[in-house]
XYZ file of C-alpha atoms in Angstrom:
333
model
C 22.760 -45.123 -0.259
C 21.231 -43.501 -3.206
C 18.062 -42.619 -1.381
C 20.168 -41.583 1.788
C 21.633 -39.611 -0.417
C 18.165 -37.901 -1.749
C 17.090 -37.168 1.743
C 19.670 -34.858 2.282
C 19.754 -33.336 -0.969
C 16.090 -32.309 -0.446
C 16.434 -31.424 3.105
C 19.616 -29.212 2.346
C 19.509 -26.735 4.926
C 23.275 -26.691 5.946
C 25.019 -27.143 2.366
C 28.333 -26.781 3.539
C 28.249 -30.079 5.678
C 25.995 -31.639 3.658
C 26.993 -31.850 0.679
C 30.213 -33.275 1.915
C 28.431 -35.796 3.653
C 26.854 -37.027 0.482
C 30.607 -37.715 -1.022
C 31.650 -39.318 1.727
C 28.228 -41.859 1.399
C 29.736 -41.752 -2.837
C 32.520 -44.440 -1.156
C 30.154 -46.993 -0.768
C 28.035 -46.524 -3.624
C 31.312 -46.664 -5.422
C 32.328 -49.737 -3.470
C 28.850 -51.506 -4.370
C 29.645 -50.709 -7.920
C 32.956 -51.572 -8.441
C 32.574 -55.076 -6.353
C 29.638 -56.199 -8.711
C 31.388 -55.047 -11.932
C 34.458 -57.079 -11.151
C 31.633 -60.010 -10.570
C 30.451 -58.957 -14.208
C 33.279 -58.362 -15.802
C 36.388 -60.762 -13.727
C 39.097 -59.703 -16.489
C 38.710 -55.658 -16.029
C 38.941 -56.064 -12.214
C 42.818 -55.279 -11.944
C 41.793 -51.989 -14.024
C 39.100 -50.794 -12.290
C 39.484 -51.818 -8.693
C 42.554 -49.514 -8.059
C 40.387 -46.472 -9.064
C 38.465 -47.341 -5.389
C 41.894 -45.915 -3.589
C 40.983 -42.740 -5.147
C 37.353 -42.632 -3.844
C 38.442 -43.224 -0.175
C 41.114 -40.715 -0.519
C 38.431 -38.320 -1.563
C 36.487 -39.490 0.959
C 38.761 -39.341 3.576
C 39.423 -35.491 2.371
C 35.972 -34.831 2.631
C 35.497 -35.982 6.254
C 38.168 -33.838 7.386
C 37.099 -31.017 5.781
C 33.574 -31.768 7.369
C 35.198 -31.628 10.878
C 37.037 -28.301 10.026
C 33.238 -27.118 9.698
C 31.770 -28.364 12.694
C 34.630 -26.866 15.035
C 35.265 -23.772 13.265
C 32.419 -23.126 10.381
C 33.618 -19.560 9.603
C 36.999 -19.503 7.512
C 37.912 -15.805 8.880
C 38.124 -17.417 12.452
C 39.780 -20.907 11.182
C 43.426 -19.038 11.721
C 42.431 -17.981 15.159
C 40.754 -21.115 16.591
C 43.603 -23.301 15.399
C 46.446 -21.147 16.917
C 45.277 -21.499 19.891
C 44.891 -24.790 20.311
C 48.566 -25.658 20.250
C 52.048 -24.307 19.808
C 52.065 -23.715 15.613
C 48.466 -24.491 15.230
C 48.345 -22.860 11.930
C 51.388 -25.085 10.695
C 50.590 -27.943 12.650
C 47.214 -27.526 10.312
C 48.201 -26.836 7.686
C 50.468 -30.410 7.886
C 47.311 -32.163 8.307
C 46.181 -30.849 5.301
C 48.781 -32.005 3.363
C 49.372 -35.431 4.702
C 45.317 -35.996 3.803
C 45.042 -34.665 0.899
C 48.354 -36.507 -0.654
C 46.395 -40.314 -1.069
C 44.008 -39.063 -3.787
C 47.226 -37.749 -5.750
C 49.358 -40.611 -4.817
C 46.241 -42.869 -5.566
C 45.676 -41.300 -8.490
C 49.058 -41.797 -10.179
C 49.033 -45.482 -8.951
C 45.795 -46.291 -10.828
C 47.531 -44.921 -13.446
C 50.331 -47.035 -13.042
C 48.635 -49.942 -12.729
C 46.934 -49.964 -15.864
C 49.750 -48.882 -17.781
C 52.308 -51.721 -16.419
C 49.135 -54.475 -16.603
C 49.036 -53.749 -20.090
C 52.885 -54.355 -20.782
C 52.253 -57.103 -18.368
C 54.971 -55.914 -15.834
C 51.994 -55.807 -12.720
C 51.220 -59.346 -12.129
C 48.477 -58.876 -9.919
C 48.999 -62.508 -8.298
C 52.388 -62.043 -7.233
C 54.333 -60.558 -4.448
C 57.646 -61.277 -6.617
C 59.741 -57.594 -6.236
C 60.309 -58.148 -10.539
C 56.804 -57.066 -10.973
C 54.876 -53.709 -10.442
C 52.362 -55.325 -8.128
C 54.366 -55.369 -4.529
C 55.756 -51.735 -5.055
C 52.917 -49.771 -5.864
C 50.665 -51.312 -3.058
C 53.849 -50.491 -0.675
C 53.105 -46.886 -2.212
C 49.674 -46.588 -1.425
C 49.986 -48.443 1.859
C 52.004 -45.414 2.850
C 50.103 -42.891 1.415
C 46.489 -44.165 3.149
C 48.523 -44.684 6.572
C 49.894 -41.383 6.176
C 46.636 -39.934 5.802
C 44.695 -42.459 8.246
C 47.167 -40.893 11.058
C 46.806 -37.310 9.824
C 43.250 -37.721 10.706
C 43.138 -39.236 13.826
C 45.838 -36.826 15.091
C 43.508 -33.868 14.306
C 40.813 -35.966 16.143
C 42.816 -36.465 19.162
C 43.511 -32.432 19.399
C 39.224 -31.535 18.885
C 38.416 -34.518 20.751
C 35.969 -32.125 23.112
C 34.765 -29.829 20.479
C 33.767 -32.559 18.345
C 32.500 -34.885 20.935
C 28.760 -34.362 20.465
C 28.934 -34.976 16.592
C 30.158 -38.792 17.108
C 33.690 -37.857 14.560
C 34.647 -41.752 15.207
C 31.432 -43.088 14.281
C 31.264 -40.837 11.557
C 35.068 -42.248 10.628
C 34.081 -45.955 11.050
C 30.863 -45.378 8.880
C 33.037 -45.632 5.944
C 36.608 -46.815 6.863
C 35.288 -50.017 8.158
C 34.564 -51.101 4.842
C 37.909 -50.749 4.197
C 39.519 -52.453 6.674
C 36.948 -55.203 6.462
C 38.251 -55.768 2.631
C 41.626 -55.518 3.430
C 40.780 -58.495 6.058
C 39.101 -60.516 4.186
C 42.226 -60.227 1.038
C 44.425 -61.423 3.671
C 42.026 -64.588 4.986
C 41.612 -65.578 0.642
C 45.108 -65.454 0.828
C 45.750 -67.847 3.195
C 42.841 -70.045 1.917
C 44.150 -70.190 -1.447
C 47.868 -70.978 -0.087
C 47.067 -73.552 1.991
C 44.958 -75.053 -0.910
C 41.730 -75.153 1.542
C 39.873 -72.703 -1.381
C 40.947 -73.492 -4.839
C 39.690 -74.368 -8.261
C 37.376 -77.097 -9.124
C 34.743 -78.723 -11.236
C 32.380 -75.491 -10.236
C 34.880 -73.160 -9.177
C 37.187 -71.319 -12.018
C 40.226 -69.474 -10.926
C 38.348 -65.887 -11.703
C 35.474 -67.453 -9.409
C 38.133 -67.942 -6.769
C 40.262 -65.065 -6.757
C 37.595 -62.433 -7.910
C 34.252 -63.397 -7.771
C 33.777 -64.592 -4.616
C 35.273 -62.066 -2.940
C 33.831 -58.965 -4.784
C 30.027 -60.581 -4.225
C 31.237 -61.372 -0.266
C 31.783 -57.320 -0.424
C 28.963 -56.396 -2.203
C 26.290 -58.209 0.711
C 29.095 -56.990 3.687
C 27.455 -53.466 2.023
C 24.113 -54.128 3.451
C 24.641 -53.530 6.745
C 27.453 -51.130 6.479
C 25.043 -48.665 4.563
C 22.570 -49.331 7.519
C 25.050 -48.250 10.065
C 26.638 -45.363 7.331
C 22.875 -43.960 7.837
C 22.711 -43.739 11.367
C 26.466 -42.186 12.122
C 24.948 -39.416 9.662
C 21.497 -38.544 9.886
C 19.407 -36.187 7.503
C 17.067 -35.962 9.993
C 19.373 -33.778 11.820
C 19.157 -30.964 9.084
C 15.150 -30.924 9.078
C 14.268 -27.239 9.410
C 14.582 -26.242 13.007
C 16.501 -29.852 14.276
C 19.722 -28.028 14.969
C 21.801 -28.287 12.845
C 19.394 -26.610 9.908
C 18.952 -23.293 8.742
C 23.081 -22.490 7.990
C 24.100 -20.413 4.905
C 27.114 -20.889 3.123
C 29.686 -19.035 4.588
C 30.315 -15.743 2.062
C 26.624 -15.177 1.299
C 25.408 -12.027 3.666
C 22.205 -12.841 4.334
C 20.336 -16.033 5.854
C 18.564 -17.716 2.718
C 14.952 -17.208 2.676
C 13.923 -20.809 2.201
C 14.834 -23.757 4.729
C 15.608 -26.382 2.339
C 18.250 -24.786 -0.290
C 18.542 -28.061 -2.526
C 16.046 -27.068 -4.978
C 13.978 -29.359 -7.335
C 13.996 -32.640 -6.338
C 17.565 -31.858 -4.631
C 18.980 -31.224 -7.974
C 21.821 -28.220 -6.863
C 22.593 -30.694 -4.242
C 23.502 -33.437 -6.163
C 25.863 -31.102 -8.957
C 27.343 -29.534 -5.587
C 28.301 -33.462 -5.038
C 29.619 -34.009 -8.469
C 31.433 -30.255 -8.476
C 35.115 -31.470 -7.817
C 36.632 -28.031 -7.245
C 37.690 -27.787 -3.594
C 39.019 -31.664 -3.426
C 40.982 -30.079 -6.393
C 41.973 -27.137 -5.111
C 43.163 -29.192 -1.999
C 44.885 -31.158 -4.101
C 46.665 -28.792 -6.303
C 47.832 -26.999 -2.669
C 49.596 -30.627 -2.267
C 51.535 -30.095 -5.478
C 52.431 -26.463 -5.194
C 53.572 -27.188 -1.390
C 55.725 -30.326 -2.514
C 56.967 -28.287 -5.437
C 58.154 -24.906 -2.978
C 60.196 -24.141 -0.621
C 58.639 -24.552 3.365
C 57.597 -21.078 4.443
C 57.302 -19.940 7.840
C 53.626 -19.836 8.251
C 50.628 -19.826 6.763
C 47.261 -18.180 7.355
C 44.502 -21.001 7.803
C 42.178 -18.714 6.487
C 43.442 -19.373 2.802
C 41.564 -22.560 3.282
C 38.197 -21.066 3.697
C 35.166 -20.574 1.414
C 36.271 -17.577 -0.442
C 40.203 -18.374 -0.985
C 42.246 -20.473 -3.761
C 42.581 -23.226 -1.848
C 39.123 -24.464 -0.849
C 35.666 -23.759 -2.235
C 32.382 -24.529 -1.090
C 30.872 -26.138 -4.224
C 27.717 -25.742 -3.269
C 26.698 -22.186 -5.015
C 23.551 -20.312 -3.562
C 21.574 -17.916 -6.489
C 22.764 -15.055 -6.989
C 21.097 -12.119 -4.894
C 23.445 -8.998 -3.747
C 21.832 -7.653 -0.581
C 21.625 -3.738 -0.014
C 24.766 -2.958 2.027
C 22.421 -1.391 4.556
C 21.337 -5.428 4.971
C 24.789 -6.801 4.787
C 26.435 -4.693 7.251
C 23.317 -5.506 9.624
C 23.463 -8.897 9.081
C 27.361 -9.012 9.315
C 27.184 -7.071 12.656
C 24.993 -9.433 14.184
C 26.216 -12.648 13.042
């Protein structure tokens, strides 16, 4: 994944859709990472698995921010091209926005909580038992990540033709079917260990049981989900003059002059990846809309490049074209 991850960093000629493309590949790196850590290091599993959660709800914010860009890469327009694709587009959006963008927070605060009550030992991470923290927070972030799972596939269903030709359920699968594959195979140890057909033995410890195998079952399941991660989204897509290359970010005036705008060895790139600000932004919008009274409607705009609410981390150098050049370029684009 890492040197997926490079290809597109040094052929970076559409920044705004791929650099979101590299966080969502971040999942399964983080995935990989976590999984063999809890192999490592059996007793810090309970604190460091939950913090997955909040990679997949980035991730999952990420992706629909991606297909905001495919069907409607100009935030100006965004208002327009929503409202008329049903009655209250622009709150029906804006809705969506929320709903996704609620499991990072929600995760968030669970990871929280879960270290906090495992270390008064009030989680109990082998019991169901409603006396311990364990059964209510998943409940909490089983309704969060439906919440958002549904969010998404609703906005799906209403671009189903204008995404069509950029494969959005591939793209989806890519990186939620990692997810549901580990949410499978909790269930199937579960059963295995109840019915007392896996348990310990001479070779087998409990941690081996209930933690190692599992987490090293993941970490080779990661193979061949990076294989197919690569093909639902190709780099080779974004080589200069392949379609989709050659984009600039949406407030700079002027086309950039090179094709490839990741610079050494894709190094903007990869701090565009690391730059948290729109997730953030997105996420603070989730507070301040939870925290206000529902207004009447709201201009999808605000969620474009150069408002409060979303970003483009990605951040071109500086060069102020002549107005002559702007207005030219602006007229024509």
């Amino acid at each position: 994944m890492l040197v997926f991850a490079q290809m597109h960093a040094t052929h970076l000629s559409n920044p705004l859709e791929q650099v979101k493309i590299m966080r969502i590949g971040n999942l399964l790196t983080m995935f990989a990472t976590v999984c063999f850590l809890s192999v490592c290091f059996p007793t810090a599993e309970v604190y460091i698995h939950p913090w997955l959660d909040m990679v997949e709800g980035l991730a999952l914010g990420s992706f629909f921010l991606l297909l905001c860009d495919y069907v409607s890469p100009h935030s100006e327009q965004r208002d327009v091209f929503f409202a008329t694709k049903r009655k209250n587009g622009i709150r029906w959006f804006k809705t969506r926005l929320f709903l996704i963008f609620q499991m990072p927070l929600v995760a968030f605060l669970v990871a929280i909580a879960t270290t906090i009550t495992q270390a008064v030992g009030v989680y109990c991470q082998w019991s169901n038992a409603p006396r311990f923290a364990n059964i209510w927070l998943r409940v909490i972030l089983t309704v969060s990540l439906v919440s958002s799972v549904i969010a998404i596939l609703q906005f799906y269903m209403l671009l189903k033709v204008d995404l069509a030709k950029h494969r959005p359920l591939a793209k989806l699968t890519a990186f939620k079917l990692v997810v549901g594959l580990t949410l499978l195979q909790e269930v199937v140890f579960m059963i295995l260990t109840t019915q007392d057909v896996l348990g310990e033995s001479r070779t087998l410890t409990y941690a081996d049981v209930h933690i190692g195998i599992p987490n090293l079952l993941i970490c080779i399941e990661l193979i061949p989900f990076s294989l197919f991660f690569v093909w639902a989204y190709p780099w080779s897509v974004y080589k200069d003059g392949d379609g989709r290359g050659n984009f600039s970010k949406l407030d700079q005036a002027v086309k950039p002059t090179n094709a490839y705008q990741g610079g050494p060895f894709g190094i903007r790139a990869w701090l565009a990846m690391l730059n948290p600000s729109d997730n953030l932004r997105a996420i603070a919008f989730v507070v301040s809309q939870s925290s206000r009274p529902r207004r009447s409607r709201v201009a999808v705009g605000s969620y474009g490049s150069q408002e409060v609410l979303y970003s483009n981390s990605y951040q071109m150098p500086s060069q102020e074209p002549s107005r002559e050049t702007r207005d030219g370029y602006l007229q024509h684009a």
